[in-house]
mmCIF file of C-alpha atoms and ligand atoms in Angstrom:
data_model
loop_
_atom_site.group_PDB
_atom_site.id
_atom_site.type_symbol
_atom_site.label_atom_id
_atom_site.label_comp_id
_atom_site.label_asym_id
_atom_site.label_seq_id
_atom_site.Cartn_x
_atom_site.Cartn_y
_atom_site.Cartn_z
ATOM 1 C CA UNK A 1 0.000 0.000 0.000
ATOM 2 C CA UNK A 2 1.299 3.573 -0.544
ATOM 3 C CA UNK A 3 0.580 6.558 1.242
ATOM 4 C CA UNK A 4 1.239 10.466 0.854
ATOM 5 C CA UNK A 5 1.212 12.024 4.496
ATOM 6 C CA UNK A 6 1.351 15.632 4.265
ATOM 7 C CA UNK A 7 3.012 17.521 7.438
ATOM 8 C CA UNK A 8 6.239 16.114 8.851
ATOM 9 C CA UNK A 9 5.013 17.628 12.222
ATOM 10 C CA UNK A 10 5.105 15.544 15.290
ATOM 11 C CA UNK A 11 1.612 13.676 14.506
ATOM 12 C CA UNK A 12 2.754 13.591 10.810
ATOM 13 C CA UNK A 13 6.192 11.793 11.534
ATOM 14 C CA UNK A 14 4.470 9.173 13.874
ATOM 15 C CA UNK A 15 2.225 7.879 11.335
ATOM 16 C CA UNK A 16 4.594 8.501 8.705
ATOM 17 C CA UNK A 17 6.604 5.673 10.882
ATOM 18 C CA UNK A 18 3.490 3.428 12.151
ATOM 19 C CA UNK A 19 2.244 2.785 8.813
ATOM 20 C CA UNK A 20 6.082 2.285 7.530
ATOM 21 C CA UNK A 21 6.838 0.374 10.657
ATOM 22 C CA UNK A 22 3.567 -2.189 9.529
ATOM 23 C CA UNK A 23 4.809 -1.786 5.929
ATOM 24 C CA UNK A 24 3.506 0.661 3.925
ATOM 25 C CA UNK A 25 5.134 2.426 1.031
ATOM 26 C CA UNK A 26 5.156 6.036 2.728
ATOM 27 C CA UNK A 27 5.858 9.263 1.272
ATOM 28 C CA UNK A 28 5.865 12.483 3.990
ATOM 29 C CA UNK A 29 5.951 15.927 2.659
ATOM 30 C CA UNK A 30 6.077 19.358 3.953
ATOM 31 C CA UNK A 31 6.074 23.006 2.715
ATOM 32 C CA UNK A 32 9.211 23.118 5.195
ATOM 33 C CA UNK A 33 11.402 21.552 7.258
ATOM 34 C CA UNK A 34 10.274 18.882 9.759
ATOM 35 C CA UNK A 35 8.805 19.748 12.578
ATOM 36 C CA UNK A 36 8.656 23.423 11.449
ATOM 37 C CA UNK A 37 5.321 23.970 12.085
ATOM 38 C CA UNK A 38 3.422 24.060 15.609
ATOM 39 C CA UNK A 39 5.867 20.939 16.786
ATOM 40 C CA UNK A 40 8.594 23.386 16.746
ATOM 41 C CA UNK A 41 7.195 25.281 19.718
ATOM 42 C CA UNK A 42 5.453 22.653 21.633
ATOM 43 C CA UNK A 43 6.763 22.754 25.229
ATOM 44 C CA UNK A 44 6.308 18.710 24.801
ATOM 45 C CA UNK A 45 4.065 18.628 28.006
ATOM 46 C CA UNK A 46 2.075 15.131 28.586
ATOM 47 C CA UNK A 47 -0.538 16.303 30.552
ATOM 48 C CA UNK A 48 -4.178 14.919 29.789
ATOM 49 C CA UNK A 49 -5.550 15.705 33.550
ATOM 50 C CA UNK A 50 -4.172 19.606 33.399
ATOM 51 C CA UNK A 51 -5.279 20.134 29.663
ATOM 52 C CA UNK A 52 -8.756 18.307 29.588
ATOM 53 C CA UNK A 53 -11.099 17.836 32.908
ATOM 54 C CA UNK A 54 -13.566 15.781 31.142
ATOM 55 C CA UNK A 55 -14.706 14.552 27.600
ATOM 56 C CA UNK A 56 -13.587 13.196 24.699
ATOM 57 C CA UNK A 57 -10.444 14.980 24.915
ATOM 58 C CA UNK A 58 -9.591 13.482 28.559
ATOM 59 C CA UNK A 59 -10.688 10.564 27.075
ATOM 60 C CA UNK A 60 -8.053 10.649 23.948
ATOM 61 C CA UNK A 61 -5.431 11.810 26.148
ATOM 62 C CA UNK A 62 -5.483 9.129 28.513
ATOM 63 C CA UNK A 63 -5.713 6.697 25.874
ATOM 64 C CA UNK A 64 -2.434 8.126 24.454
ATOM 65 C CA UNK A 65 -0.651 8.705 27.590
ATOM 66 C CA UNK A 66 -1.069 4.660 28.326
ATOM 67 C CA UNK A 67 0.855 4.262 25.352
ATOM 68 C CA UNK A 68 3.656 6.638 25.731
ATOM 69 C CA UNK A 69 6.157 4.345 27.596
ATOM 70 C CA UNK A 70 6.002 1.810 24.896
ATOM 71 C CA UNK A 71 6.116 4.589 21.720
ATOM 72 C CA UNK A 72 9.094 5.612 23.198
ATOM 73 C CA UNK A 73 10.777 2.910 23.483
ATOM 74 C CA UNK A 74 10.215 1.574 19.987
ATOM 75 C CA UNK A 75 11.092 4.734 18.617
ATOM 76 C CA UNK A 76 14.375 4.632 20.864
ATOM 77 C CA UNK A 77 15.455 1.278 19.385
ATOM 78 C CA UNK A 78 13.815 1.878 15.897
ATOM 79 C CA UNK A 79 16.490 4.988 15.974
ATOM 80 C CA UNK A 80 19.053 4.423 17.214
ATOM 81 C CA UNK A 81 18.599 8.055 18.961
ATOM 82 C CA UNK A 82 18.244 9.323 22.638
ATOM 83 C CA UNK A 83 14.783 11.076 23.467
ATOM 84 C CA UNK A 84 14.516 12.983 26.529
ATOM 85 C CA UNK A 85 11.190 11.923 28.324
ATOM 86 C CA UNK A 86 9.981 10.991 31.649
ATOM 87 C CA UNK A 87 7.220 10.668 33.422
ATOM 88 C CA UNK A 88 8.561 12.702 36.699
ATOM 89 C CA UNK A 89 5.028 14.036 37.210
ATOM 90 C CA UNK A 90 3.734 17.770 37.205
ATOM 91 C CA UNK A 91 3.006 20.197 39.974
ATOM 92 C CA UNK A 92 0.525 22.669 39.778
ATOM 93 C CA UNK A 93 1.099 25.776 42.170
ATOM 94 C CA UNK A 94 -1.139 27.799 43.580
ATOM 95 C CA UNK A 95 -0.620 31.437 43.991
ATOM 96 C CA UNK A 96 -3.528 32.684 45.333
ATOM 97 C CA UNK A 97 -6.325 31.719 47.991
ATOM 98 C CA UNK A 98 -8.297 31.940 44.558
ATOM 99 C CA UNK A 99 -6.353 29.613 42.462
ATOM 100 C CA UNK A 100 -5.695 27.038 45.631
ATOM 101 C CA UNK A 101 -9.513 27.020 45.635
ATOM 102 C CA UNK A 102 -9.947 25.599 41.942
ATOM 103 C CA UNK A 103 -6.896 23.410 42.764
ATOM 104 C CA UNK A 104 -8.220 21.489 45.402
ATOM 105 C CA UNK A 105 -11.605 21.255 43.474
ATOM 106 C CA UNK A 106 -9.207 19.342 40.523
ATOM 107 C CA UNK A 107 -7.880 17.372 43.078
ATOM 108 C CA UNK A 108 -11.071 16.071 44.688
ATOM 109 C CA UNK A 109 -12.578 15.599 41.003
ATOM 110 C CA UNK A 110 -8.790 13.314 40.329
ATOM 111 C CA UNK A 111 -9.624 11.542 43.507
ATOM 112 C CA UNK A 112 -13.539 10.438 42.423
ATOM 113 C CA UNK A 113 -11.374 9.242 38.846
ATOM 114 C CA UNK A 114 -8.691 7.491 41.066
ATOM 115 C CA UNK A 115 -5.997 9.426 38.986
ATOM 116 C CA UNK A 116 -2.984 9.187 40.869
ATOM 117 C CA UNK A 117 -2.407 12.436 42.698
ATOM 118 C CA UNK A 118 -0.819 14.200 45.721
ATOM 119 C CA UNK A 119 -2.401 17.931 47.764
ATOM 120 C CA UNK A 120 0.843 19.252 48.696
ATOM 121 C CA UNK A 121 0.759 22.118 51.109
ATOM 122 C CA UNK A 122 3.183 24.900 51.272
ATOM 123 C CA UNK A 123 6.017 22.706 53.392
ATOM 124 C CA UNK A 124 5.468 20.133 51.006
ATOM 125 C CA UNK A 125 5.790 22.248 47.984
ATOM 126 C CA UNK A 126 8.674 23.659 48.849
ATOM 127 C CA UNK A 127 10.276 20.460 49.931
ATOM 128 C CA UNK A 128 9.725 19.301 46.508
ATOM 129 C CA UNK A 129 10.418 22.285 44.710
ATOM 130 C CA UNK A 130 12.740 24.508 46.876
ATOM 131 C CA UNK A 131 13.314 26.869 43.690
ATOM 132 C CA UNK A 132 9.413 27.804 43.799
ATOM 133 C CA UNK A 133 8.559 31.698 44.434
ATOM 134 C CA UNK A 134 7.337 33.246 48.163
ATOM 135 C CA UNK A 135 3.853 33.304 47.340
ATOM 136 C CA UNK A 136 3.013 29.838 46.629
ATOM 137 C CA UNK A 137 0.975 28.210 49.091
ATOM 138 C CA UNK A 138 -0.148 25.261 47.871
ATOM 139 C CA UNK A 139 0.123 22.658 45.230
ATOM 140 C CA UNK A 140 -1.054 19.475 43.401
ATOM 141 C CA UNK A 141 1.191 16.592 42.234
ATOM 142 C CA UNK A 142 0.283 14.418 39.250
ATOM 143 C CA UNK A 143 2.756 11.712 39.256
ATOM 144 C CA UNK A 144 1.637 10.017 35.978
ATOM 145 C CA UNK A 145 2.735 13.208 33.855
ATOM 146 C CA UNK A 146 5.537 14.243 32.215
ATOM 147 C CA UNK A 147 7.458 15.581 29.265
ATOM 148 C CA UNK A 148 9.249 14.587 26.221
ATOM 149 C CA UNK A 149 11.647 16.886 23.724
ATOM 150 C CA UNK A 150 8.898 17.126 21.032
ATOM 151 C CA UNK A 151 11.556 17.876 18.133
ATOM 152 C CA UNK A 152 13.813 15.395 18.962
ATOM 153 C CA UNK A 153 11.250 12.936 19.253
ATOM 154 C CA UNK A 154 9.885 14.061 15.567
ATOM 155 C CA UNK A 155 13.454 13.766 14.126
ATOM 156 C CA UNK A 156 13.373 10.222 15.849
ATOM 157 C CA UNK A 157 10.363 9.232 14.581
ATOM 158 C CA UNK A 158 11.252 10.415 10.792
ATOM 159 C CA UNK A 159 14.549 8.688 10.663
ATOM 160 C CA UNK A 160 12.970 5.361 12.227
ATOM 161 C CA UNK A 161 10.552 5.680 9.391
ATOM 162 C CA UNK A 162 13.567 6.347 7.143
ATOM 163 C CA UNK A 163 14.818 2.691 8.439
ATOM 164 C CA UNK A 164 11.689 1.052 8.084
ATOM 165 C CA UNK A 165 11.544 2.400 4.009
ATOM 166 C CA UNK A 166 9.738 6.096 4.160
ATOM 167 C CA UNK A 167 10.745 8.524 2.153
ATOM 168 C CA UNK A 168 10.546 12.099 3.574
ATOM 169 C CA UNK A 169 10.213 15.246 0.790
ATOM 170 C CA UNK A 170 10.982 18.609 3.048
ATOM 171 C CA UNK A 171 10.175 21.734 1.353
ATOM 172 C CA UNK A 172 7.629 20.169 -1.230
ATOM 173 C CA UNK A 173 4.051 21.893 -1.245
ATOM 174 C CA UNK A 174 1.187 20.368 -2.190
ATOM 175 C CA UNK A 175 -0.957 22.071 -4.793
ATOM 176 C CA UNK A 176 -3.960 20.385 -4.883
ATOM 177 C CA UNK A 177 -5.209 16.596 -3.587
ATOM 178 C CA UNK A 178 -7.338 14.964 -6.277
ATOM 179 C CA UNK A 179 -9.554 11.560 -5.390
ATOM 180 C CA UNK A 180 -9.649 9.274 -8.342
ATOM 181 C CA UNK A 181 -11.474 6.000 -8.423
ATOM 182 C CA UNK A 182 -8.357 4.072 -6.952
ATOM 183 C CA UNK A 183 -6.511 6.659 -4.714
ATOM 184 C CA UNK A 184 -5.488 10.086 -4.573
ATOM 185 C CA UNK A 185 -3.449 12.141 -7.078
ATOM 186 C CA UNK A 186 -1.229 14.910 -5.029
ATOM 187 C CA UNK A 187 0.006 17.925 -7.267
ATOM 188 C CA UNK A 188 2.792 19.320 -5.964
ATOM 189 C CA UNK A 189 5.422 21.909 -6.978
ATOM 190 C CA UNK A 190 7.536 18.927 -8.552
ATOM 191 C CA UNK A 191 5.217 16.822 -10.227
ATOM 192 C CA UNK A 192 2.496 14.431 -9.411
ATOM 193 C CA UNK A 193 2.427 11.955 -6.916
ATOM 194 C CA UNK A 194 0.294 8.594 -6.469
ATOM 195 C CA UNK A 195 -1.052 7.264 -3.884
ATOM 196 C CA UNK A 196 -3.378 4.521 -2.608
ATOM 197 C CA UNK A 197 -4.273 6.987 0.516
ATOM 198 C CA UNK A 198 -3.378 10.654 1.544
ATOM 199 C CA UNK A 199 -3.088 11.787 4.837
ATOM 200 C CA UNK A 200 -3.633 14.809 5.917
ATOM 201 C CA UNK A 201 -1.348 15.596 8.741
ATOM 202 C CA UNK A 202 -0.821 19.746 8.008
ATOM 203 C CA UNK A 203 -1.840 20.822 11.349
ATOM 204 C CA UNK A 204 -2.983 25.095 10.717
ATOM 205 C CA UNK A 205 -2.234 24.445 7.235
ATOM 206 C CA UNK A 206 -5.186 22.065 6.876
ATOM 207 C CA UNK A 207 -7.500 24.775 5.603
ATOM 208 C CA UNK A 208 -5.588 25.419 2.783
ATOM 209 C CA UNK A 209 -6.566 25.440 -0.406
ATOM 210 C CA UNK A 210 -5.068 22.404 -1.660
ATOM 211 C CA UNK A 211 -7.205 20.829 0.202
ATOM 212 C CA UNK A 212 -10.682 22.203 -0.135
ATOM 213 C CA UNK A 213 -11.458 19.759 -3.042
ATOM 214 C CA UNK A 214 -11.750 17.144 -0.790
ATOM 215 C CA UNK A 215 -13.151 19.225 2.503
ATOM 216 C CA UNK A 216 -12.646 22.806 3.948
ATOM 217 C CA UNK A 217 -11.700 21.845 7.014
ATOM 218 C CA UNK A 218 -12.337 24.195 10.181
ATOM 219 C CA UNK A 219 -8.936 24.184 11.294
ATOM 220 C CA UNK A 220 -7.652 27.430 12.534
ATOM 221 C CA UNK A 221 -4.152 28.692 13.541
ATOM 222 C CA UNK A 222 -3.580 29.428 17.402
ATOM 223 C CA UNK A 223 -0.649 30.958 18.159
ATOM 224 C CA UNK A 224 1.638 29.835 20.975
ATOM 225 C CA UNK A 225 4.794 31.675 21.917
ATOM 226 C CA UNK A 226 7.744 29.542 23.826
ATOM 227 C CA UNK A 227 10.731 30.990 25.754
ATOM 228 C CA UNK A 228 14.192 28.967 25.771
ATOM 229 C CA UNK A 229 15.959 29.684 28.731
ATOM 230 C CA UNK A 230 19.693 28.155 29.844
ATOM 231 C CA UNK A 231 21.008 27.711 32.874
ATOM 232 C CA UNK A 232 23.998 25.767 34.376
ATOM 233 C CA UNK A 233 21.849 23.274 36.043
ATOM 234 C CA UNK A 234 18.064 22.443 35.807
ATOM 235 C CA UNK A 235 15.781 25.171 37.870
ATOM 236 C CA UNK A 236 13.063 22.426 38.886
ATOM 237 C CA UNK A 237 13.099 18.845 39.227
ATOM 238 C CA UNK A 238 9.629 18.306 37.497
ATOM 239 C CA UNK A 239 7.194 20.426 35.015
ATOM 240 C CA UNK A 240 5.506 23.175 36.824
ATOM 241 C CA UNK A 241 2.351 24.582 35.985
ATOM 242 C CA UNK A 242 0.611 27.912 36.674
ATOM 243 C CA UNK A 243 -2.005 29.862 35.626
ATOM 244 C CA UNK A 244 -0.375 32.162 33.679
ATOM 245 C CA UNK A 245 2.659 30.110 32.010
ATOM 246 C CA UNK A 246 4.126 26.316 32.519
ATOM 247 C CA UNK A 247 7.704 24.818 33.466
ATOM 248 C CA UNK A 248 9.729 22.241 31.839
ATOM 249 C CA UNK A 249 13.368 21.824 33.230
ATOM 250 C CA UNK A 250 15.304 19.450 30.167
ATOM 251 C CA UNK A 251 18.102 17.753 32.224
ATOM 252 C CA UNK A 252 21.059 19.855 30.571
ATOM 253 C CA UNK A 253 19.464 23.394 32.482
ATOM 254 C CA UNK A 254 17.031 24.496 29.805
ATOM 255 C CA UNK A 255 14.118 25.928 30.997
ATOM 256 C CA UNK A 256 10.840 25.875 28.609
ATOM 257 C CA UNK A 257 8.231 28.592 29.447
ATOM 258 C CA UNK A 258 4.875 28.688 27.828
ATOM 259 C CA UNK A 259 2.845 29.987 25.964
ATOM 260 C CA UNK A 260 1.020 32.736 24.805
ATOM 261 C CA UNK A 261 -2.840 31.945 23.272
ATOM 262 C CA UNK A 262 -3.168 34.064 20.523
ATOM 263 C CA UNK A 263 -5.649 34.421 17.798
ATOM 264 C CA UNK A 264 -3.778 36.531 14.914
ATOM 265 C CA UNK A 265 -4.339 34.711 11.466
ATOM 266 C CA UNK A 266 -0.845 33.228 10.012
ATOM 267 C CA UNK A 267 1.450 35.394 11.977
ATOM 268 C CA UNK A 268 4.640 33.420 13.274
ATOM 269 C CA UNK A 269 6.072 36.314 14.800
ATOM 270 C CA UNK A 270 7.485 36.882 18.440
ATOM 271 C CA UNK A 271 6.231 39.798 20.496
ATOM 272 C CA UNK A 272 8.029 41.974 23.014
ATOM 273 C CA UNK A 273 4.694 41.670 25.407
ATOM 274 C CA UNK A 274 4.118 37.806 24.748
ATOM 275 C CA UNK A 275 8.234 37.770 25.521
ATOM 276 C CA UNK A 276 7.519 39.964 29.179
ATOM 277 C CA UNK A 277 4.819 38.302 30.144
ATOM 278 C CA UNK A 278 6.169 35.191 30.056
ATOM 279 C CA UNK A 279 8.924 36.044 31.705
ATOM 280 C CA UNK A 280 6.917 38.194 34.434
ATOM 281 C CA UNK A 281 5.161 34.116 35.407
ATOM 282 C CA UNK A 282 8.082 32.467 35.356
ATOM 283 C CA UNK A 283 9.720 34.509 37.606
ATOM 284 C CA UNK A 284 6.814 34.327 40.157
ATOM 285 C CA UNK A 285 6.554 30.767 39.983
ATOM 286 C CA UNK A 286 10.483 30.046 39.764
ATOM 287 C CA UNK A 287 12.298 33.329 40.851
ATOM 288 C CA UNK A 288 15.522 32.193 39.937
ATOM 289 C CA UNK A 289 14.730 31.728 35.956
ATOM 290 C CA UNK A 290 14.610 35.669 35.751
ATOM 291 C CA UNK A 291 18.196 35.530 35.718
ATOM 292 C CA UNK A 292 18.285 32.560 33.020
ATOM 293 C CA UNK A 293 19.548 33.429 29.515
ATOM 294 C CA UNK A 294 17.307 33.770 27.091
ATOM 295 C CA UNK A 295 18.170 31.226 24.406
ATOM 296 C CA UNK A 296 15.421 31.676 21.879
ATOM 297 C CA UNK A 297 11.870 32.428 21.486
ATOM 298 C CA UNK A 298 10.042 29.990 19.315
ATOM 299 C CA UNK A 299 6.321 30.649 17.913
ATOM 300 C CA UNK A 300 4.047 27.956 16.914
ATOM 301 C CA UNK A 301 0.463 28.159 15.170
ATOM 302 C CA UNK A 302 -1.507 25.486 17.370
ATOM 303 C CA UNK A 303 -4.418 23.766 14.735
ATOM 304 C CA UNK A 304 -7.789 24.685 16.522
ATOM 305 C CA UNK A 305 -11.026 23.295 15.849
ATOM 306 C CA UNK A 306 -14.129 24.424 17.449
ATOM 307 C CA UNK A 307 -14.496 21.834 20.003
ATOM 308 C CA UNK A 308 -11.108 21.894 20.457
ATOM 309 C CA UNK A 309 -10.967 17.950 19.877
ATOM 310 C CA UNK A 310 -8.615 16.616 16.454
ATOM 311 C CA UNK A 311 -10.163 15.718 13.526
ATOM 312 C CA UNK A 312 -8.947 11.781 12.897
ATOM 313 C CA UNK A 313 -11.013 9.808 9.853
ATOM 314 C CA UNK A 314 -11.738 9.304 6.404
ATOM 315 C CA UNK A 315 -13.242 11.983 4.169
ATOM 316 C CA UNK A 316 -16.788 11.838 3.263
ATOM 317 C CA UNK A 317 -16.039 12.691 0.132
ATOM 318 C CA UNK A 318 -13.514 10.119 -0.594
ATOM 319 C CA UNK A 319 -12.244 6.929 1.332
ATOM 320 C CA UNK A 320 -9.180 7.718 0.115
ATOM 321 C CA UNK A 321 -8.373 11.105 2.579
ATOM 322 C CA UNK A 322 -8.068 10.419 5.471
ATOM 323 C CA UNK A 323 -7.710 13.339 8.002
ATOM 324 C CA UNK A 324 -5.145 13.812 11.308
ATOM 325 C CA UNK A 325 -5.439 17.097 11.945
ATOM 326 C CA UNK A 326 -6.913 19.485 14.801
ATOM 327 C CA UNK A 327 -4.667 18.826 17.778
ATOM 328 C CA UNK A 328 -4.861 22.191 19.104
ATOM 329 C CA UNK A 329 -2.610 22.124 22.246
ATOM 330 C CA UNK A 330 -2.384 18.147 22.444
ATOM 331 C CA UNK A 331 -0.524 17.192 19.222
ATOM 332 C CA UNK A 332 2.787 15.508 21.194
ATOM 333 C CA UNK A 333 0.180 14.001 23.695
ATOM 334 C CA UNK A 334 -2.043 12.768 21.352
ATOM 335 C CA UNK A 335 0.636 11.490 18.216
ATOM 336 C CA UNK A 336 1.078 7.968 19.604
ATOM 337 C CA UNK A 337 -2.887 7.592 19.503
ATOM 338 C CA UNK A 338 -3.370 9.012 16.465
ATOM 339 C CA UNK A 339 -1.254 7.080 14.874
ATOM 340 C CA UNK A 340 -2.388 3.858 15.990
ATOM 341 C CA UNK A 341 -5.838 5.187 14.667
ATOM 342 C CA UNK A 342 -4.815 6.036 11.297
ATOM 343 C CA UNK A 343 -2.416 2.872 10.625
ATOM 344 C CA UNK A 344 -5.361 0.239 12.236
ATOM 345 C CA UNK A 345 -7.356 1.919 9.615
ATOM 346 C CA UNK A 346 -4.991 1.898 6.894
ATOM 347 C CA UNK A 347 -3.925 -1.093 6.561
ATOM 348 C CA UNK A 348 -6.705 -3.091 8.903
ATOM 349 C CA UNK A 349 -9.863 -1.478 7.510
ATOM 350 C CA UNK A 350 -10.765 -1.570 11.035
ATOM 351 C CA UNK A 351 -12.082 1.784 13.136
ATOM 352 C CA UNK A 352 -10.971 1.563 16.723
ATOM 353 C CA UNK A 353 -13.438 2.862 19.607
ATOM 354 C CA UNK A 354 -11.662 6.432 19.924
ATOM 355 C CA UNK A 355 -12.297 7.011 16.439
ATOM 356 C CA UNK A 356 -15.980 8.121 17.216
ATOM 357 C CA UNK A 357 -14.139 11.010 18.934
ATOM 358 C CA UNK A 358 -12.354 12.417 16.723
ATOM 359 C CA UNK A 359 -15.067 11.713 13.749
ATOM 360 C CA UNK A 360 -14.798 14.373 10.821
ATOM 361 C CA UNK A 361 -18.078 14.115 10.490
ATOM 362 C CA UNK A 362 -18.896 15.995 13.154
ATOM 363 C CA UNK A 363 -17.998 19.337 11.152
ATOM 364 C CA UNK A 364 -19.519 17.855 7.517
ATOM 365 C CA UNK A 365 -16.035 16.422 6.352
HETATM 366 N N1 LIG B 1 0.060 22.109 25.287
HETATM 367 C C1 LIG B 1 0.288 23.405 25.755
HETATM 368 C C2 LIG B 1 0.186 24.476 24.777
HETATM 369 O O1 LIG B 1 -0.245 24.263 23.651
HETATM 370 O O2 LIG B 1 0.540 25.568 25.097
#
């Protein structure tokens, strides 16, 4: 079977390696480089019981967390490359009488789930995170959670893939995707390519035009500003999580802060406010990253849909599209999920449970 996956983002190189790794013929494009898109500037936070309280996305997320040890791992010794990950848990702090409130509410709605979970109270905040600010009085542990390095992982996955037979075309945009009676046509900027399936994997870029033959899909770009900070030794021993920014401490002192929600169209650029304001939260949840270096800002356009859930099926229109798109702020969370989904479907004919989640149908695809 071959298969055109367009977007080399982090959802776009897993199932670029899933279906390769079950042996398909894959072919991944992008307009770009890999993992140029909203993967770029993912903070690489696994966090399904901070990012979804209930619904399909919880649902999803859990589903894909529960596979996480095992992705990794194959991807590890598909590669041959080191990924940073661990599951070292999160810890939500609590600022304010306000924000302890709606923390202990989380924590007694974890409990009635049986998520694993800790109340920490100021003592035992600080005794886990000495580096936290003055005014943090309370906190909540979720043990289960973690991070990975979301580009690394994406170069991982692409040159597993690359092992296992896939071909992957950077800086190749597709013009238009064309269903015929066997399979899809791609026109691209070099020519026209074949395929037995296409997959759309182009994250914001899934509205474009190229693609409205088969659907106009209600994807829409959110951006997301990231702050790289250095320092000589990690600031935090575990991801920390605010209201107004998150934490991740990588083991060689790099400190990710994020992100800005913004809603302005196809504009990648940094901002002097988005820059301050991150740096205003770090600082009051970690006081000592305000003297970190900053290493870089990086800007991603987060794929929104209106229920903020992805969009994971075949087209409507054709059999032959099949859609992984729509991740919003979940795409490193969710990639090992999706594609499972797309590959059991692929090559198995067969539509797993979670499917009905994610269902293009839902918006008229
Ligand atoms: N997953 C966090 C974010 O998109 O900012």
């Amino acid at each position: 079977m071959k298969v055109l996956v367009v977007g080399a983002g982090v959802v776009g190189a897993a199932i670029t390696h899933e279906l390769a790794r079950r042996g398909a013929a894959v072919t991944v494009v992008d307009m770009r480089a890999p993992a140029a898109g909203s993967t770029q500037a993912a903070a690489g936070v696994l966090a399904p019981w901070i990012e979804a309280h209930s619904g399909g996305l919880l649902e999803l997320g859990e589903a894909s967390l529960r596979r996480y040890d095992a992705f990794i791992a194959g991807v590890r010794e598909a590669s041959g490359a080191e990924i940073e990950y661990a599951r070292s848990g999160t810890l939500e702090v609590a600022l304010t009488a306000e924000q302890e409130d709606a923390l202990r509410r989380d924590a007694a709605r974890h409990a009635v789930r049986g998520i694993p979970h800790a109340w920490l109270d100021e003592a035992a905040v600080r005794a886990r995170e000495p580096g936290v600010g003055p005014e943090a009085r309370a906190g909540l542990l979720l043990t289960d959670q973690g991070y990975v390095r979301a580009r690394d992982l994406t170069g991982a996955l692409l040159l597993a893939a690359g092992r296992a037979g896939a071909v992957c075309q950077p800086g190749v945009r597709v013009r238009e995707i064309v269903p015929t009676a066997t399979g899809v046509s791609a026109l691209t900027e070099t020519g026209t390519f074949d395929a037995d399936y296409a997959v759309l994997a182009a994250g914001s870029w899934s509205s474009d035009d190229a693609f409205r033959p088969v659907a106009a899909t209600p994807v829409t770009p959110v951006r997301g500003q990231l702050l790289h900070l250095t320092a000589s030794a990690p600031l935090a021993a575990r991801v920390i999580w605010g209201t107004d920014c998150y934490l991740v401490p990588w083991r060689d002192g790099s400190l990710l802060v994020g992100a800005t929600v913004e809603h302005v169209g196809f504009d990648e650029r940094s901002t002097e406010a988005g820059v301050e304001g991150l740096r205003r939260a770090a600082a009051a949840l970690l006081p000592a990253s305000a003297a970190a270096a900053l290493k870089e800002v990086r800007v991603g356009l987060r794929p929104g849909t209106p229920d903020h859930l992805p969009i994971i099926g075949a087209s409507a229109a054709s059999s032959r599209v099949v859609f992984a798109t729509g991740h919003y702020r979940n795409g490193v969370l969710l990639a090992p999920l999706t594609a499972a989904l797309v590959a059991d479907l692929l090559l198995d004919g067969r539509a797993a449970p979670e499917l009905r989640l994610a269902n293009p149908a839902r918006f008229g695809l």
